[in-house]
Amino acid sequence: MTSKNWHLLDIADLYRETGSSSEGLSSDQAKERFAQYGPNMLEATENKSQLKLFFGQFNDFMIWILLAAAVISSAIGLITGSHEELYDAAAIFAIVILNALLGFFQENKAEKALAALKDLSAPVCTVIRDGRISRMPAADIVPGDILQLEAGDRVPADIRLIESTSLSIDESLLTGESVPVEKQTLTLSDPETALANRINMAYMGSTVTLGRGRGIAVATGMRTEVGKIADMINTGERDKTPLQQKLEVLGKNLGILVLAIAAIVFVLGIARGGDISFMFLAAVGLAVAAIPEGLPAVVTIALALGVQRMAERQAVVRRLSAVEALGSVTVICSDKTGTITQNKMTVTELYIPGAKSSIPLTVGALDAKTLLTLAVLCNNAEIDVFGNEVGDPTELALINAAGTGGIDTETIRCQYARISELPFDSVRKSMTTIHRLPDGRIRAAVKGAVDRILPLVSGYLKPDGSIERIGPEIIDRIHSANAAMAGKALRVLAVAYRELEDGEESGKSDEIENDLVIAGLVGMIDPPRPEVVQALKTCHAAGIKPVMITGDHQDTAVAIAGQIGLLHHDGAVYTGRELESMADEELTARAPKAAVFARVSPEHKVRIVKAMKANGYIVGMTGDGVNDAPALKRADIGVAMGQVGTDVSREASDVILLDDNFATIVSAIGEGRVIYANIKKFIRYLLSCNTSEVLTVFISMLAGMPLPVLPAQLLWINIATDGLPALALGVEPGDPALMNMPPRNADERIIDKAMSIRIFREGLMMSFIALSAFFIMLKQYGGVENTPVRTAVFTVLVLSQLWHSLNSRSEERSIFGMKGGNGLLVAAIAISIILQLIVVYTPFLQTFFRTEPLKATDWLIILPLSLLIVVEAEIYKAVRAFRISRKNGGKDG
C-alpha cells in the first residue's frame, strides 16, 4: 500500500483505497497482505560480527605504520638471529593489541537503537476481521485492518480514525508535545498539515490516555512514522568527531615524516660505508623512537578515565571519542519537553473573579479552596498508594495543585460521592461530574475551555462563599485574565458548578451545563527546570549557542524560551511549516540567528542539525523521545535523558544524563574541555620527547659519530616515559577559567604552529642535554663499547623527559607556583625512575639493553644535566609572562 495523505481522505474514500470495510478484512485478504507487507515489526540492522568489530580497530594509519615496523623488526631478528629486534616487535604488537581491545570493548556496547525501537511495537491489539472482534499479536496486523483502541492501549500501527469517543492520545514520544492530543474523525483539507496536527490519525508507539476509538491501519512496520525514524537511525551515518579527524591527520603526517627521516639516516649510513643490516636496524630504531606508539592507547585510556569522572557527575559517555567532542560543542540543540522543562504539567496560576485583587493567586491561596475542590471532583486522574500518577497529565496537574493547596483528594472524593459523569468531548470542550454532597444536595462540577464555559455562566463565587450575578465588568476581567495566562502559553481551564434539583442529575449536557456559577480559572504549563536558567547563563559565558527544538506549539515554546533567557531580541523563531518552505540553502543561511524551532518533525530536526553543521558549528543535540533519535545520531554529540528518555534516544546518543539535568550538560562540556586540554598537554609532551630521541640519533649520524643510544634502549625510553607520565598528564586537574572562554575553532589543528615550535624547541633542548652527556662521557671513557657511555645518555634522556612531564602541566605557570598537585604524575615519575634503575643495575636486563652499571661520579654528570630542561622551561615561562605583562601595560604583573 503506497504512502498517502490519509488525513485528507474521507471515510468512504478510505475504505476504497485500503480495500477494507466496516467489517474489516477477511482472513484470506489478511494472509495475502501479510505475505506482501510482512510482519508489523521494526527491522534491526545486521550487527557487525565480534571478529569484524575487533579487526576494525586496526584500521588506522598510525597503527599500520607501527605494524609495518614490527614486521620489519621481526624479519631482521629472524634473519640475523638477534633477540633485540624480536623483543622490539613483540612490544609494539602488545601495545597495538591493547589499544584494539580497549576500543573493541567500548564499541561493542553501541548501536542498539533498532533493537530498542522494537519495544515500541504493541504485543497484542484488538482487531476486527471477518466481522468479528478478536485479540491478536500486533505483529500480525496488516494495512486495511480495522483496529479498536481504548484507554491504556499502545497504538499498534499508523491508523486513520473512523470513530472517536472522547479519544485522547499521548504522542509526546513522537511529536514532543507534552499534552495528549484530542482526536476526531473529521477529514482535513490541508496537505501540509504537520504530523502533530493530524487529529484524525493515530501513530504507532503512541498511547491512548482517554476514551476509545476505531480506525483503519494504513501503515505497518517500517512504513509507519516510527519506522521512518528507525530507517533514519539505520541509514544516518555518524561523522567522525574532531579528535578522531585530527589524530588521523597527525598520524599520517608523523608516519610520512618518520619514514622520510629513517630513509635519510639509512642512506647517510650506507654512503659512509656502514653495514647495510646495521643501518637498516638503526633506521627502524629511529622509526620506533619517532612514532609515539603509545599515543593511541594513552589517548584511549585518558578518555576512558574522563568517562569515569563524567559518570560520577551523572553523565554516561557511550563512545570514548565523544568526550573530547563534547568539549568542543558550539551549539546545543535542545528538545523542550523533558529536557528544558520538567515534562510534567503544573498549575502555576489561579484566577478568582470574586477576589479583591485581579492579580493571579498562588495555589495555596485561601480563596482558591472551592476552585481546587471542584477541579479534584471533575477529574478522573489519581495517585495510587505507591505514589504512581495515573491519568491525563492535565488532570494530574489539578490533583497536585489541590494537594499543594492543602486538599486531600481521596477525602474530598469520599465526602462528595460521584453519581454520574458527562465525559469530555471535543465539541462541547467540557467535562461534568455530578456529586451528592454530605448534606444531601446534588452539585454538578464542570471544567472546560474558557470560551465555552463563560457563555454558560450566570453568576460567580465570591470569597465569602456568596454568589453574585455576573456582569460585564466581571466578564471583562475574566477575559483579561484568560488572555494574560494564554499570553504566557498557559493552558487555561474554567472551573464552574451548579446546584441541581433531584432528578436533574439524569439530564443531558445542555440541560445541566447552563446557569453555572464560575469559581475561577486555572492556568498550567510544563514548567522549566529550575537549574536551566543558570545552565544557560554558563553556556553563554562559554560561547555556546543554545537552541530550542520542539514539536510543541510556537506560543508555548516562545514563552518557555523567554522565561529561561533563551530568546533574546535578535533571536529568530521558526515553525515546522516555515521550514517546509525553505530550501536547505536558505535554512543554512538563517540557522545562526535561530533561537527556537517549534512544531517540528523528526525530519526537520535532522535538517536543522545539518544546517548548523554547515555553518561550522560543532552540534550537540539533547532529547529524550523517539522523535529525537535521528538528530541525536546525526549531531556531533547526541545527549539523551536517562530517566525519562526512551531506549531509542539513549541508544542513538553519545552521552546519557542519568539525572536528566540540563546543568549536567554544562558540567560535561567543561569536563570535555579539560580532557582536550590535557590531551594536548600529553601530545606535546610525547612528541617533544620523541623529537629529542630523533634529534639525538639524527645529529650524531650527521656528525659521523656512533649511535648514542641503541634501538632497544629507544623503545624502553618510550615505554618508561610515554606511558605512565603521559597518562598522568591526562588526568591533570582542570582550569576553571576554561568555561569562561569561547569554544576552540572546530578547524583548529591539534598541533598548531606555536605548538610545533614549542615541541621542536623542547625536543632540541633535551637532545642537546643528551648529546652533551654523550660528549662528556666519551671524553671520559674514550669509546662506547663496554663502557657506561650509552647507559649515561640513555639515563639522561629518561630523566630529562620525566622532569619535562612536570613542565608540561602548564604552558604558562611555573611548576613551583601551581595551585593543586598531581599525585598520579609524581607517582608515575617515581615508578619510572625505579624501573630505569632496575634496567641499569640488573644483570639480566643489562644483557638485554646492553647497559653498564653507573658509578657515583657518572651520576654527578647525569643529574645536573637532566635538570637543565626544568631550568630552561622556567626561564621560558618567566620571559613569556614578562612579555605578556608588558603588552598588557603591566596589568597582569
Short mmCIF file of C-alpha atoms in Angstrom, two decimals, residues 142-324:
data_model
loop_
_atom_site.label_atom_id
_atom_site.label_comp_id
_atom_site.label_asym_id
_atom_site.label_seq_id
_atom_site.Cartn_x
_atom_site.Cartn_y
_atom_site.Cartn_z
CA VAL A 142 -1.68 -5.64 8.04
CA PRO A 143 -2.75 -2.47 6.19
CA GLY A 144 -6.54 -2.38 5.93
CA ASP A 145 -7.22 -4.00 9.31
CA ILE A 146 -9.86 -2.32 11.48
CA LEU A 147 -8.34 -1.66 14.91
CA GLN A 148 -10.08 -0.79 18.14
CA LEU A 149 -8.42 1.50 20.70
CA GLU A 150 -9.18 2.02 24.39
CA ALA A 151 -7.61 3.98 27.24
CA GLY A 152 -4.25 2.45 28.16
CA ASP A 153 -3.65 0.85 24.76
CA ARG A 154 -0.44 1.39 22.84
CA VAL A 155 -1.27 2.15 19.22
CA PRO A 156 -0.01 -0.86 17.18
CA ALA A 157 0.21 0.78 13.71
CA ASP A 158 -0.42 4.08 11.94
CA ILE A 159 -4.20 4.44 11.90
CA ARG A 160 -6.74 6.70 10.18
CA LEU A 161 -9.52 7.11 12.73
CA ILE A 162 -13.11 6.39 11.69
CA GLU A 163 -14.71 6.54 15.16
CA SER A 164 -13.74 8.62 18.19
CA THR A 165 -15.38 8.94 21.60
CA SER A 166 -13.55 11.34 23.94
CA LEU A 167 -10.36 9.92 22.46
CA SER A 168 -7.06 11.49 23.56
CA ILE A 169 -3.63 10.12 22.66
CA ASP A 170 -0.24 10.91 24.15
CA GLU A 171 2.10 11.46 21.17
CA SER A 172 4.93 13.12 23.12
CA LEU A 173 7.43 10.41 22.24
CA LEU A 174 6.82 11.11 18.56
CA THR A 175 6.00 14.83 18.36
CA GLY A 176 7.47 16.24 21.57
CA GLU A 177 4.15 17.80 22.63
CA SER A 178 3.54 17.20 26.34
CA VAL A 179 -0.28 17.45 26.28
CA PRO A 180 -2.32 14.50 24.91
CA VAL A 181 -3.99 15.25 21.59
CA GLU A 182 -7.78 15.20 21.33
CA LYS A 183 -8.65 13.04 18.34
CA GLN A 184 -11.51 13.42 15.86
CA THR A 185 -12.61 11.74 12.65
CA LEU A 186 -13.14 14.92 10.61
CA THR A 187 -11.49 14.95 7.19
CA LEU A 188 -8.68 17.50 6.99
CA SER A 189 -8.09 19.64 3.94
CA ASP A 190 -4.51 20.89 4.13
CA PRO A 191 -1.90 18.56 2.56
CA GLU A 192 0.81 20.39 4.55
CA THR A 193 -0.77 19.69 7.93
CA ALA A 194 2.02 18.90 10.40
CA LEU A 195 2.08 15.42 11.87
CA ALA A 196 1.28 16.81 15.33
CA ASN A 197 -1.88 18.49 13.95
CA ARG A 198 -3.32 15.47 12.16
CA ILE A 199 -6.07 14.97 14.66
CA ASN A 200 -7.74 12.17 12.67
CA MET A 201 -4.61 9.99 12.79
CA ALA A 202 -3.09 7.77 15.49
CA TYR A 203 0.53 6.70 15.24
CA MET A 204 2.39 3.56 16.18
CA GLY A 205 4.04 3.75 19.61
CA SER A 206 1.74 6.46 20.99
CA THR A 207 -0.52 5.75 23.97
CA VAL A 208 -4.28 6.20 24.43
CA THR A 209 -4.87 8.23 27.61
CA LEU A 210 -8.62 8.73 27.44
CA GLY A 211 -11.73 7.47 25.65
CA ARG A 212 -11.95 4.95 22.84
CA GLY A 213 -11.77 4.86 19.08
CA ARG A 214 -11.67 2.77 15.96
CA GLY A 215 -9.63 3.16 12.80
CA ILE A 216 -8.08 1.56 9.73
CA ALA A 217 -4.41 0.56 9.72
CA VAL A 218 -2.82 2.49 6.85
CA ALA A 219 0.84 1.72 7.56
CA THR A 220 2.63 -1.06 9.41
CA GLY A 221 6.19 -1.93 10.38
CA MET A 222 8.92 0.15 8.77
CA ARG A 223 6.31 2.14 6.77
CA THR A 224 4.95 3.79 9.93
CA GLU A 225 6.21 7.15 11.19
CA VAL A 226 8.20 5.35 13.89
CA GLY A 227 9.52 3.02 11.18
CA LYS A 228 10.73 6.00 9.18
CA ILE A 229 12.61 7.19 12.26
CA ALA A 230 14.12 3.71 12.61
CA ASP A 231 15.22 3.87 8.99
CA MET A 232 16.81 7.30 9.53
CA ILE A 233 18.74 5.91 12.52
CA ASN A 234 19.78 2.96 10.40
CA THR A 235 20.91 4.95 7.36
CA GLY A 236 22.20 8.07 9.09
CA GLU A 237 25.99 7.92 9.02
CA ARG A 238 27.84 9.19 12.06
CA ASP A 239 30.56 11.69 11.21
CA LYS A 240 33.96 11.37 12.87
CA THR A 241 34.49 13.61 15.85
CA PRO A 242 37.07 16.43 15.66
CA LEU A 243 39.57 14.49 17.78
CA GLN A 244 39.30 11.44 15.53
CA GLN A 245 39.85 13.57 12.46
CA LYS A 246 42.82 15.45 13.95
CA LEU A 247 44.56 12.35 15.32
CA GLU A 248 44.12 10.68 11.94
CA VAL A 249 45.81 13.63 10.21
CA LEU A 250 48.51 13.72 12.90
CA GLY A 251 49.19 10.02 12.50
CA LYS A 252 49.53 10.26 8.74
CA ASN A 253 51.82 13.29 8.90
CA LEU A 254 54.02 11.71 11.56
CA GLY A 255 54.20 8.48 9.60
CA ILE A 256 55.32 10.24 6.44
CA LEU A 257 57.87 12.34 8.36
CA VAL A 258 59.24 9.32 10.18
CA LEU A 259 59.68 7.32 7.00
CA ALA A 260 61.49 10.25 5.39
CA ILE A 261 63.89 10.72 8.32
CA ALA A 262 64.53 6.98 8.61
CA ALA A 263 65.30 6.82 4.90
CA ILE A 264 67.77 9.75 5.21
CA VAL A 265 69.53 8.07 8.13
CA PHE A 266 69.73 4.79 6.22
CA VAL A 267 71.12 6.44 3.06
CA LEU A 268 73.64 8.53 5.02
CA GLY A 269 74.88 5.49 6.86
CA ILE A 270 75.33 3.45 3.67
CA ALA A 271 77.06 6.38 1.95
CA ARG A 272 79.61 6.47 4.78
CA GLY A 273 80.36 2.78 4.43
CA GLY A 274 78.13 1.50 7.18
CA ASP A 275 76.85 -2.07 7.34
CA ILE A 276 73.55 -2.39 5.47
CA SER A 277 71.82 -4.57 8.05
CA PHE A 278 73.07 -2.40 10.94
CA MET A 279 71.96 0.80 9.24
CA PHE A 280 68.58 -0.69 8.45
CA LEU A 281 68.30 -1.64 12.11
CA ALA A 282 69.25 1.94 13.06
CA ALA A 283 66.61 3.33 10.70
CA VAL A 284 63.97 1.04 12.20
CA GLY A 285 65.09 2.06 15.68
CA LEU A 286 64.72 5.69 14.70
CA ALA A 287 61.21 4.97 13.39
CA VAL A 288 60.34 3.31 16.69
CA ALA A 289 61.64 6.36 18.55
CA ALA A 290 59.85 8.87 16.32
CA ILE A 291 56.42 7.25 16.28
CA PRO A 292 54.59 7.75 19.58
CA GLU A 293 53.32 4.19 19.59
CA GLY A 294 51.76 4.76 23.00
CA LEU A 295 49.69 7.72 21.75
CA PRO A 296 46.56 5.79 20.61
CA ALA A 297 46.49 3.79 23.85
CA VAL A 298 47.22 6.80 26.07
CA VAL A 299 44.52 8.85 24.35
CA THR A 300 42.05 5.99 24.73
CA ILE A 301 42.89 5.45 28.41
CA ALA A 302 42.78 9.19 29.14
CA LEU A 303 39.36 9.39 27.53
CA ALA A 304 38.22 6.32 29.48
CA LEU A 305 39.33 7.94 32.76
CA GLY A 306 37.43 11.05 31.68
CA VAL A 307 34.37 8.86 31.14
CA GLN A 308 34.65 7.63 34.72
CA ARG A 309 34.85 11.17 36.07
CA MET A 310 31.86 12.23 33.99
CA ALA A 311 29.87 9.21 35.22
CA GLU A 312 30.47 10.44 38.78
CA ARG A 313 28.80 13.68 37.63
CA GLN A 314 25.78 11.79 36.25
CA ALA A 315 26.86 11.85 32.59
CA VAL A 316 27.46 8.44 31.00
CA VAL A 317 29.54 8.50 27.82
CA ARG A 318 28.88 5.69 25.35
CA ARG A 319 31.76 6.43 22.97
CA LEU A 320 35.22 7.43 24.17
CA SER A 321 35.88 9.87 21.35
CA ALA A 322 32.69 11.72 22.29
CA VAL A 323 34.34 13.04 25.47
CA GLU A 324 36.61 15.44 23.60
#
